Short mmCIF file of C-alpha atoms and ligand atoms in Angstrom, two decimals:
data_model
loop_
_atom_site.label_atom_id
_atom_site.label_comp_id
_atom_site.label_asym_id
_atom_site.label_seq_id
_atom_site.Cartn_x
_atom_site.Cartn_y
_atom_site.Cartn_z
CA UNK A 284 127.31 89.08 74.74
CA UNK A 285 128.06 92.60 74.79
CA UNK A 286 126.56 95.00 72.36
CA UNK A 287 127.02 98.99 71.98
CA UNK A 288 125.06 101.74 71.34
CA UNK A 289 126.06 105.72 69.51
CA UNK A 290 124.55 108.42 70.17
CA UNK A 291 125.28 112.45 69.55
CA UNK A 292 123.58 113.56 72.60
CA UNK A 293 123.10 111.42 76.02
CA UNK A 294 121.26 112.59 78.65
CA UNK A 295 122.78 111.22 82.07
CA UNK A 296 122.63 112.37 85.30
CA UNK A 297 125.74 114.47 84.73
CA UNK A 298 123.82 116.49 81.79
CA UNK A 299 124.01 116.20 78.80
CA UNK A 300 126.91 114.20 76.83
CA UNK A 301 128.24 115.23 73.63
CA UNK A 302 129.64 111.63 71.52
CA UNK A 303 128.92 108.56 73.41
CA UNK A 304 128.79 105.14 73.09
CA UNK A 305 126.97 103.13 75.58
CA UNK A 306 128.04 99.50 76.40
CA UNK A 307 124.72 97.01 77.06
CA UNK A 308 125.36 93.64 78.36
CA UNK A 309 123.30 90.28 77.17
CA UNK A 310 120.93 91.01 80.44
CA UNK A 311 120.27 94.29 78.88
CA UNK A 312 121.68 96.60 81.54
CA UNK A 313 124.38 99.63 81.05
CA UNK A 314 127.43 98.48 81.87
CA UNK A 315 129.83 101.29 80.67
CA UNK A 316 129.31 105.05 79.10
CA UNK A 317 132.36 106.05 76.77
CA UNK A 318 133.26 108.68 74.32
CA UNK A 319 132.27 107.41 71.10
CA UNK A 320 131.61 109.14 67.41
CA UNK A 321 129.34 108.37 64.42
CA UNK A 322 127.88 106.43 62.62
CA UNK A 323 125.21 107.28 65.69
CA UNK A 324 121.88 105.59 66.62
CA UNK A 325 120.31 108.92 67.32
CA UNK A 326 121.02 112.24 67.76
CA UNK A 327 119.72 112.64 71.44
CA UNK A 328 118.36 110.04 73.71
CA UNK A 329 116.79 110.46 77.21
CA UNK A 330 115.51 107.98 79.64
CA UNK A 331 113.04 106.00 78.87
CA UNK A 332 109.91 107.56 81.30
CA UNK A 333 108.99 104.69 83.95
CA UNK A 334 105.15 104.50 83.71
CA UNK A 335 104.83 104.44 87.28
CA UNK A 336 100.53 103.96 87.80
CA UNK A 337 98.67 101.87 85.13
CA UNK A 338 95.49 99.80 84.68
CA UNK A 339 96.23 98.23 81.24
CA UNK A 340 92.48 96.71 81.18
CA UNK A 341 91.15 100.53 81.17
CA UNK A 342 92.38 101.39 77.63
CA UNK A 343 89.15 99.02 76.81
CA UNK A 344 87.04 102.68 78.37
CA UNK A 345 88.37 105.39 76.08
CA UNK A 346 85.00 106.62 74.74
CA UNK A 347 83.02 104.74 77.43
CA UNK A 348 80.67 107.83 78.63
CA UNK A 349 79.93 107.35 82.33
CA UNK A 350 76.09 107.29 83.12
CA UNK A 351 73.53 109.32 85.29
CA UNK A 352 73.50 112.58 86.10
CA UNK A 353 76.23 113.59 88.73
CA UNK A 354 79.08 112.51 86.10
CA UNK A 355 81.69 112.55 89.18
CA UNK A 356 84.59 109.95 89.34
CA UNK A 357 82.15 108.00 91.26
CA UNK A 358 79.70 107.78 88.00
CA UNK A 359 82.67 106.85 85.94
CA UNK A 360 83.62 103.92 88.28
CA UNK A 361 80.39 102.40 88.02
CA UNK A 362 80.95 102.51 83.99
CA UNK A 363 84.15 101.27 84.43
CA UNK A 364 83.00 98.29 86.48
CA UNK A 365 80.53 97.40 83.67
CA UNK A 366 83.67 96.93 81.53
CA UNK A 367 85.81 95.90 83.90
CA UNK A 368 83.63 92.57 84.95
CA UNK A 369 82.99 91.32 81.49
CA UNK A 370 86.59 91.13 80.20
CA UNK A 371 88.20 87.64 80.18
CA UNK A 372 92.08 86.44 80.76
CA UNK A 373 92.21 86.06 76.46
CA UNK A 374 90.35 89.79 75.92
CA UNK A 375 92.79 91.19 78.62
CA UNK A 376 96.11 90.14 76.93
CA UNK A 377 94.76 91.97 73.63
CA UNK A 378 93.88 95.24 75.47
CA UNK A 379 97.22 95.28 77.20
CA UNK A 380 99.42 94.55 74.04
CA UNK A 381 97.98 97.11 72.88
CA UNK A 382 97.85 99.55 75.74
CA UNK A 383 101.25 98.57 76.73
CA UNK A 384 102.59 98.76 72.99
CA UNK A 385 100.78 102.50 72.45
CA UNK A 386 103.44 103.18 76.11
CA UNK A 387 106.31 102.07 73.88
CA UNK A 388 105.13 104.67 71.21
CA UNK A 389 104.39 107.29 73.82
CA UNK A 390 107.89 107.41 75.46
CA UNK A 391 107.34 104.85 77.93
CA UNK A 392 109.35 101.71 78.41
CA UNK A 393 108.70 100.41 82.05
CA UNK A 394 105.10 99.87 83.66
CA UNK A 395 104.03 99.74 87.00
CA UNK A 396 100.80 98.07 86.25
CA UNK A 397 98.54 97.94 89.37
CA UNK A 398 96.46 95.04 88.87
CA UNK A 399 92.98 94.19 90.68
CA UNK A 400 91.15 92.65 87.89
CA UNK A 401 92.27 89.19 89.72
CA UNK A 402 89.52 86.57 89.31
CA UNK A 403 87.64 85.79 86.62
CA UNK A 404 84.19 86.62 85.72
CA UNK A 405 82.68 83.62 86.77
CA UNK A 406 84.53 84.22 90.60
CA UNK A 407 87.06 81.05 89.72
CA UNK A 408 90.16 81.84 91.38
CA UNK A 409 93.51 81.76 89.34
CA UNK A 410 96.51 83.08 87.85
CA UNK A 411 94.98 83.45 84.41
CA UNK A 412 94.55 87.43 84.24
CA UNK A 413 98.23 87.83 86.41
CA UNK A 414 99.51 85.64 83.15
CA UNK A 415 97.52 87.25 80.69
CA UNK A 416 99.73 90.97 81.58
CA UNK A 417 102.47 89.21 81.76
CA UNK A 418 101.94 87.63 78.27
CA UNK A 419 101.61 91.41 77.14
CA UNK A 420 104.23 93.22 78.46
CA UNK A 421 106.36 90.34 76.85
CA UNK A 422 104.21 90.67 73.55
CA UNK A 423 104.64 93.93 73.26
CA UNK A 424 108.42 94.11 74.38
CA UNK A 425 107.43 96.69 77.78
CA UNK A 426 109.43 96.23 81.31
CA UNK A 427 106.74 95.32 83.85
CA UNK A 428 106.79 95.57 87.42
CA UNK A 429 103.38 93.68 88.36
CA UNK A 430 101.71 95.23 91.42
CA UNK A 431 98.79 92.39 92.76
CA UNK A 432 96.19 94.60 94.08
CA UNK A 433 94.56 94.13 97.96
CA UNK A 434 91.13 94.94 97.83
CA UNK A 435 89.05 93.70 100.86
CA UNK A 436 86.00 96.36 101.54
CA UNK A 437 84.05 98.61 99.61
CA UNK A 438 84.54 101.55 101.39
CA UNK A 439 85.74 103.14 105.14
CA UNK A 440 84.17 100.16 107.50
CA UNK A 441 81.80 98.59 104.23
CA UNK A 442 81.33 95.07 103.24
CA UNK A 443 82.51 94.95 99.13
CA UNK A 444 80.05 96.06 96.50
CA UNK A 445 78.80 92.31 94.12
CA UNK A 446 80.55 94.35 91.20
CA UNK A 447 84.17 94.78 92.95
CA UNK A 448 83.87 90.68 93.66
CA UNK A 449 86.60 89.96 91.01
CA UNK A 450 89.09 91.96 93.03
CA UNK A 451 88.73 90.89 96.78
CA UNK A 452 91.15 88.52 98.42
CA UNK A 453 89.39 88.50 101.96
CA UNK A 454 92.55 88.20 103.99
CA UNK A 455 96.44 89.23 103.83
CA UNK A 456 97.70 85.40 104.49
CA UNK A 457 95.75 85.03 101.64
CA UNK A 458 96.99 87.79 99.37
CA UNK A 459 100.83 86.86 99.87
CA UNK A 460 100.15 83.38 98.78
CA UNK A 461 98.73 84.53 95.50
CA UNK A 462 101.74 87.13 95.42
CA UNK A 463 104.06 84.83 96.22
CA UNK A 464 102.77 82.27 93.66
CA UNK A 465 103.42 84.53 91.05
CA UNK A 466 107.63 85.05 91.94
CA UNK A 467 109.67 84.23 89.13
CA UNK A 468 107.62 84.98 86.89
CA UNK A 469 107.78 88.55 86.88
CA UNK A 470 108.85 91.69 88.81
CA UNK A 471 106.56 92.62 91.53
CA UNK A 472 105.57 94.85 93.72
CA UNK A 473 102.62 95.11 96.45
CA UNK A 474 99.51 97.76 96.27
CA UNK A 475 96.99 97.73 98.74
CA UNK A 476 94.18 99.39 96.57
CA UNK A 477 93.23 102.57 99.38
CA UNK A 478 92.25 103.38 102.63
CA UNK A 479 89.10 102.86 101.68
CA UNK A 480 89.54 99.60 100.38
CA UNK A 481 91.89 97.94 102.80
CA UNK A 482 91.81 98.94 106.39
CA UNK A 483 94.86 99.91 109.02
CA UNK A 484 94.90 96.04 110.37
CA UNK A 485 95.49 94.16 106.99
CA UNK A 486 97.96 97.18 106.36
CA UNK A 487 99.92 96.45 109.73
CA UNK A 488 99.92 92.73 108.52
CA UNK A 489 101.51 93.74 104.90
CA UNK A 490 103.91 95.92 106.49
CA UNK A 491 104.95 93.03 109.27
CA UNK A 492 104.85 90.43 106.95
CA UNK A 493 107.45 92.08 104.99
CA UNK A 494 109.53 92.85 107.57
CA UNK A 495 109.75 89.66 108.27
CA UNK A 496 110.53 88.68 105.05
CA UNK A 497 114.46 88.03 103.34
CA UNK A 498 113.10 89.35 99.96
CA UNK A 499 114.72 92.67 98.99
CA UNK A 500 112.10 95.76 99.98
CA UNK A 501 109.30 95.88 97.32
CA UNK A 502 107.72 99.15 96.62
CA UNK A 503 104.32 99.31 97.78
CA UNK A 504 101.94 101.30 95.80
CA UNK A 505 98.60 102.78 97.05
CA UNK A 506 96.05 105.28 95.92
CA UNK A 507 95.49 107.94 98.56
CA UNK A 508 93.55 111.36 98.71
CA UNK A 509 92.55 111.12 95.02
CA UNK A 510 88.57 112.56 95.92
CA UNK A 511 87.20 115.05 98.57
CA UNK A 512 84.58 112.56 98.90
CA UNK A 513 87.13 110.03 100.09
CA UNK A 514 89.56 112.69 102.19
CA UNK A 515 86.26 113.62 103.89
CA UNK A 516 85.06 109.71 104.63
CA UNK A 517 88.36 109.05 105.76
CA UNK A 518 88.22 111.97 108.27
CA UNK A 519 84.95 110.70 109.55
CA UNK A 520 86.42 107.67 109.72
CA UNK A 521 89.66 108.32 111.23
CA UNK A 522 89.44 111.33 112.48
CA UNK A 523 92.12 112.44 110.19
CA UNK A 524 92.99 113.14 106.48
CA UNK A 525 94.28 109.86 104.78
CA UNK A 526 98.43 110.39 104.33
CA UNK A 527 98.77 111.02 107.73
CA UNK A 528 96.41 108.63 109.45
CA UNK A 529 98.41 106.33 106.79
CA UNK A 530 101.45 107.94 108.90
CA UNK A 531 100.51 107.29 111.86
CA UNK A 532 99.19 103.82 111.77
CA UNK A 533 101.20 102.06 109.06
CA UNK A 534 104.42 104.58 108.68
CA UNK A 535 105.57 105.87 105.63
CA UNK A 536 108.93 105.07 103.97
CA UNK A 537 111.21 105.10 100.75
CA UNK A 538 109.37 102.10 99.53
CA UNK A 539 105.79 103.90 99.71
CA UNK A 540 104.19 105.28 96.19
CA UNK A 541 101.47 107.33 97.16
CA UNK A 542 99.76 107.72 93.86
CA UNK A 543 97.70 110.72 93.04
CA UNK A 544 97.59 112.69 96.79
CA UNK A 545 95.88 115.36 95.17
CA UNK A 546 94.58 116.48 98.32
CA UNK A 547 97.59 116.53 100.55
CA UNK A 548 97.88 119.47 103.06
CA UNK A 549 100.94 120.97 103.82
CA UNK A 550 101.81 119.15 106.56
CA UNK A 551 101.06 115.98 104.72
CA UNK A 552 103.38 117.13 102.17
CA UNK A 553 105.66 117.21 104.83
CA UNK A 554 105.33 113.89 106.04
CA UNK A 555 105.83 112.48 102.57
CA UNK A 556 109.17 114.51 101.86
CA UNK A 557 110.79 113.73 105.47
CA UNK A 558 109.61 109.82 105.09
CA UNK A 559 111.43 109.68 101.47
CA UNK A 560 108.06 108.48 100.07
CA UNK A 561 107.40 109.01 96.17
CA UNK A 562 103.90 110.43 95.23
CA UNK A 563 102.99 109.22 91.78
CA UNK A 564 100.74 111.87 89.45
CA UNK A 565 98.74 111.14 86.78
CA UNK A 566 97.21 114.52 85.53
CA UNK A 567 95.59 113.32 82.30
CA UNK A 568 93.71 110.88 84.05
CA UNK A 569 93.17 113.15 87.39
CA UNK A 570 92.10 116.38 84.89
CA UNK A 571 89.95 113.90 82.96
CA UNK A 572 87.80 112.50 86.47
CA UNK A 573 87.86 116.13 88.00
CA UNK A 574 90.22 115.31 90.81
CA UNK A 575 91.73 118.92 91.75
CA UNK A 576 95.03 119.72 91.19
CA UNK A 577 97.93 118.44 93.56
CA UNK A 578 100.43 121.08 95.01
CA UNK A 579 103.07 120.18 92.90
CA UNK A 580 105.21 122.96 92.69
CA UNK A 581 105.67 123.94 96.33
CA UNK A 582 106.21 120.05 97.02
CA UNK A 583 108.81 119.77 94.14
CA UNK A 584 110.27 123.68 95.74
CA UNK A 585 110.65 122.28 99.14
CA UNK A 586 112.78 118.70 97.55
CA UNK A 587 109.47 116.65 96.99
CA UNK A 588 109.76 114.12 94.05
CA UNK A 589 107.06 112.41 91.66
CA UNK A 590 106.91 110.02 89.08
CA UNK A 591 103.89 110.11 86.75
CA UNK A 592 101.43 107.08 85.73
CA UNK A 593 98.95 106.92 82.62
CA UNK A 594 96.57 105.07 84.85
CA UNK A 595 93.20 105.29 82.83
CA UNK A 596 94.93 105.00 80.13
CA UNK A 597 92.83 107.40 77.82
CA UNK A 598 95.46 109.12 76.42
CA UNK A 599 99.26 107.40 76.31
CA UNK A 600 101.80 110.06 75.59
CA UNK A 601 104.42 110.91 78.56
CA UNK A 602 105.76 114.26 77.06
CA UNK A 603 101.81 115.32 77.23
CA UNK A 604 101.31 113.54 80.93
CA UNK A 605 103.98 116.09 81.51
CA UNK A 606 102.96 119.31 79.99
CA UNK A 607 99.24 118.33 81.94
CA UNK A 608 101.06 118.66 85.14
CA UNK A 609 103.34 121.88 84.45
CA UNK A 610 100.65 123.90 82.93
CA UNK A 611 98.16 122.80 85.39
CA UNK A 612 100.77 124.66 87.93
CA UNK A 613 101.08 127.60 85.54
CA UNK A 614 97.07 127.95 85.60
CA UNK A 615 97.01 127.56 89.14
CA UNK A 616 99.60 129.48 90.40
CA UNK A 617 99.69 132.54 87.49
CA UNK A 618 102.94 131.79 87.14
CA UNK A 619 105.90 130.11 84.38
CA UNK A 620 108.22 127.13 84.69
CA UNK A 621 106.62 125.70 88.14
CA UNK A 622 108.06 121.85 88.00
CA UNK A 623 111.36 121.57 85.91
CA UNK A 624 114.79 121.77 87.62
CA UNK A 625 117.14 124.88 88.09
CA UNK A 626 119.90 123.46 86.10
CA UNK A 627 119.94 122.70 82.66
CA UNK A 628 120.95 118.80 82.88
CA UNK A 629 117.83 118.75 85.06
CA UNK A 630 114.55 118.96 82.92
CA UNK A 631 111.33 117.95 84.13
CA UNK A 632 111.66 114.95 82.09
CA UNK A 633 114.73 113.49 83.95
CA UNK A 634 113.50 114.62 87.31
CA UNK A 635 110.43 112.78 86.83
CA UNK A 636 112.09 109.55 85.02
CA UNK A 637 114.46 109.31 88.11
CA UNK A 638 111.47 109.60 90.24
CA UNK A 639 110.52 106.63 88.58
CA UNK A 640 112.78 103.56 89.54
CA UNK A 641 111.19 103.39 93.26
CA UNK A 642 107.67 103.09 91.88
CA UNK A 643 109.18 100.21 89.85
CA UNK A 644 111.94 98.24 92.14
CA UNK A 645 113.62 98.92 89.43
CA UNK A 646 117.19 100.84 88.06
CA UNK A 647 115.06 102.30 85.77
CA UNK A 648 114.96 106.17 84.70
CA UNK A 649 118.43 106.92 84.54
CA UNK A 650 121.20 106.84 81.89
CA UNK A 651 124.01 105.66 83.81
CA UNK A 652 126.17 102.50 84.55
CA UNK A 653 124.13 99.61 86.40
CA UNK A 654 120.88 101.14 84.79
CA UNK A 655 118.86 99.27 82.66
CA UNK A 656 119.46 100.21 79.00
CA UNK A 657 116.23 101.95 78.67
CA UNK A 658 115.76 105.14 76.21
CA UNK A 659 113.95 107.23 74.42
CA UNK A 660 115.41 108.83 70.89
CA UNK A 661 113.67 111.67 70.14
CA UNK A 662 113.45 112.71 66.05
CA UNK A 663 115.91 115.23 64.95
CA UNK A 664 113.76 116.34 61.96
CA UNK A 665 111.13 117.19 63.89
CA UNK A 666 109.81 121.11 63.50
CA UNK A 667 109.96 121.62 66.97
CA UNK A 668 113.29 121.26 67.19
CA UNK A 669 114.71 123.15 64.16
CA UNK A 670 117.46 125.72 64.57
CA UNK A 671 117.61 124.71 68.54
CA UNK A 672 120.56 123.19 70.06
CA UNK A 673 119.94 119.74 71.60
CA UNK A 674 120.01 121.52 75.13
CA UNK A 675 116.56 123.03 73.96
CA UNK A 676 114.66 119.86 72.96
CA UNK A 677 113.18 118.73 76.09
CA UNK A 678 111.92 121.99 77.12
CA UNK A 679 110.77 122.26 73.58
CA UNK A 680 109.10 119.20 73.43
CA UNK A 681 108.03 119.70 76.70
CA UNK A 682 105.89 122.84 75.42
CA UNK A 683 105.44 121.83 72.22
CA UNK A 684 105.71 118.11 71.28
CA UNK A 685 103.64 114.42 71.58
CA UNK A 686 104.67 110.85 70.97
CA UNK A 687 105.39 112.30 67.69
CA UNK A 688 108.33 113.42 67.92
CA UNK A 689 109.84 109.92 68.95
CA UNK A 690 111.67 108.09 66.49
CA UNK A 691 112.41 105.04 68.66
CA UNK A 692 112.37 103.81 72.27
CA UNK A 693 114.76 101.50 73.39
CA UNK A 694 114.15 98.81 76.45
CA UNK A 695 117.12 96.58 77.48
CA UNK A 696 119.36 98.20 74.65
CA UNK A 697 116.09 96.44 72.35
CA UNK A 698 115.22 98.94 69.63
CA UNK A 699 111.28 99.47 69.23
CA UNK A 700 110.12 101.26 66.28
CA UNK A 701 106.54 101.36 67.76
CA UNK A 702 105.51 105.12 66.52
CA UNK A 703 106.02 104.50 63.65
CA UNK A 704 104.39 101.10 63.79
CA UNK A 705 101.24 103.00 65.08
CA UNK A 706 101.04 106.02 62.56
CA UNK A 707 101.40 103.08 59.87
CA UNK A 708 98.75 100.63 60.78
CA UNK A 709 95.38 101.10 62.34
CA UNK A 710 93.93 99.21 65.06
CA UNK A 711 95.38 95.20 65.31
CA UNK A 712 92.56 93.23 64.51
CA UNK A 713 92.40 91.10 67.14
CA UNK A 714 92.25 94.53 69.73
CA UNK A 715 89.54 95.61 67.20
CA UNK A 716 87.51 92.65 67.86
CA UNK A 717 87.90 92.54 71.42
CA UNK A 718 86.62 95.82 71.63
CA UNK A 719 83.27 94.92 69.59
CA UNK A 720 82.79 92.06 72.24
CA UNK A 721 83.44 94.17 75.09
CA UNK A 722 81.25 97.11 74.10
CA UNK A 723 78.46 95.19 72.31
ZN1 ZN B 1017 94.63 104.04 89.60
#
């Protein structure tokens, strides 16, 4: 069954559309945009922001202070760990309702939700924590596209650490079993975890194994020059900085999400733009761990494209992910406007939504016919926006705005009234509970 949806203002890849009705079919996916008038659903709606990096389990950490003295990202992953290894398949599906359900409120209605946390905390092998985020992103109504983690060392040419034991699948043969186990039940995608984490042979095997494969390309995430510490390790390693020994060795493509490459050089900026690879940013999470800032604006000047990922989790709100990235260009560069497009159907909301549907295999990010019906409504009420003509809003929210200023997201043509949901209620319960347990 068909079903339609009004609004005043549309935001398509054209610009943006005064009076239209869009037409959702019973899978949930656009099938036609046509003039349409009022009664309306909303005054303006955008694309619902892909969440293209996530680790749903780390929205248990908010407030978790890392220990000893250097308080580097390396401090904080030890804390994390701690966490990490005591939470169970049943405590996992309540942090990511809830993480995925705060998305939903925050502008986001697709996940890429890189996954390690694979075994349970007794070492028993099985599909129970895989289930428990797919259970989740049903709960809470978010589009998932599950990415099973390969973790096999614990760092350039080092055996794994006892508390990274719940991630490790010791071979690649043995990975794509467990990935391939979990087809049908959700969307997926492949992430080798880093080059610290999974060396050049197991990455030749992914690579070949997929070649080999009929399946349609999956993207293939990976976290890459996040830390000096791990740029410089690599270059002892390899004798060369990560993205392009990752070049060189493997080969980069479309499908390839290189999230974070905060410390690309030029000429690895380069090699990403010419290979049509995506590089996913995450600048709450990377200003939070001290990670340096990533050249965005001269890779975005020379045609570069990102998507952005809440990854830690900390602090769910897309418009604000955004503003993190722009202004951390402003402060770096002494300069305005750094990241948005040149034309006004382009703002850096858009651009980065777009960016979005590689990191998830999906038609994602886009308002357009054979998209899913994914949106975000933003509140025409809100202060920000009074006296401003709809062309205004997302560079005033952009500046300006939060989560707050959503007044519903929609995935599949589903309305989700999850802002308002939040500001009502406090914490569920049941996530209240699991958080006493965990923290205890
Ligand atoms: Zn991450």
């Amino acid at each position: 069954m068909t079903s339609s949806l009004s609004f005043e203002y549309l935001l398509t890849p054209d610009g943006l559309e005064h009076g239209r009705r869009v037409v959702v079919d019973a899978h949930g996916m656009v099938t036609a945009i046509e003039p349409g008038g009022p009664p309306y659903d909303g005054v303006l709606a955008l694309p619902g922001m892909p969440n293209a990096h996530s680790h749903a389990f780390q929205r248990a950490l908010v407030g978790v202070r890392d220990a000893g003295d250097a308080h580097s990202f390396w401090t904080w992953r030890s804390a994390m760990y701690k966490v990490a290894n005591r939470i169970t398949p049943e405590q996992l599906e309540v942090i990511a309702t809830e993480a995925f359900r705060e998305m939903l409120a925050g502008g986001y209605t697709s996940v890429a939700e890189f996954h390690y946390l694979h075994h349970l905390p007794d070492g028993h092998r099985g599909f129970e924590m895989a289930q428990a985020l797919i259970a989740a992103a049903r709960a809470s109504g978010i589009r998932m596209t599950l990415l099973p983690v390969l973790y096999q060392r614990g760092g350039f040419g080092q055996p794994p650490l006892t508390e990274q034991r719940r991630f490790i699948y010791e071979s690649v043969p043995e990975y794509l079993e467990f990935v391939r186990a979990l087809r049908g039940r959700c969307v997926l995608g492949l992430a080798p975890h880093s080059l610290r984490a999974v060396p050049f042979e197991a990455l030749r095997a992914l690579r070949n194994a997929l070649a080999d494969s009929t399946d349609p390309a999956l993207p293939i995430h990976i976290h890459i020059s996040e830390q000096r510490l791990e740029v410089e390790e690599c270059r002892q390693f390899h004798g060369r900085s990560p993205i392009e020994a990752l070049h060189e060795e493997v080969g980069l493509g479309p499908d390839w999400q290189l999230v974070h490459a905060t410390h690309a050089t030029a000429h690895e900026l380069e090699l990403i733009r010419v290979s049509g690879a995506n590089v996913v940013l995450c600048p709450l999470t990377e200003a939070q761990l001290g990670d340096g800032f990533f050249p965005a604006a001269e890779y975005r000047a020379s045609g570069g494209r990102f998507a952005i990922g809440s990854d830690s989790n900390a602090r769910i709100d897309a418009v604000e992910e955004l503003r993190c990235a722009e202004f951390g260009q402003r402060l770096r560069l002494e300069r305005r406007v750094r990241l948005g497009g040149s034309a006004p159907h382009e703002p850096l909301w858009s651009l980065t939504a777009n960016a979005g549907a590689a990191a998830l295999g999906q038609p994602v990010g886009r308002i357009a016919a054979g998209c899913c019906a994914d949106f975000v409504v933003l509140d025409h009420e809100a202060p920000i926006f009074a006296g401003l003509s709809p062309e205004a809003w997302p560079e005033a929210w952009l500046l300006a705005g939060s989560a707050a200023q959503i007044a519903a997201c929609y995935v599949g043509g589903e309305r989700h009234d999850h802002y308002g949901a939040l500001a009502r209620t406090g914490a569920p319960p049941r996530f209240a509970r699991v958080m006493r347990e965990l923290l205890a």
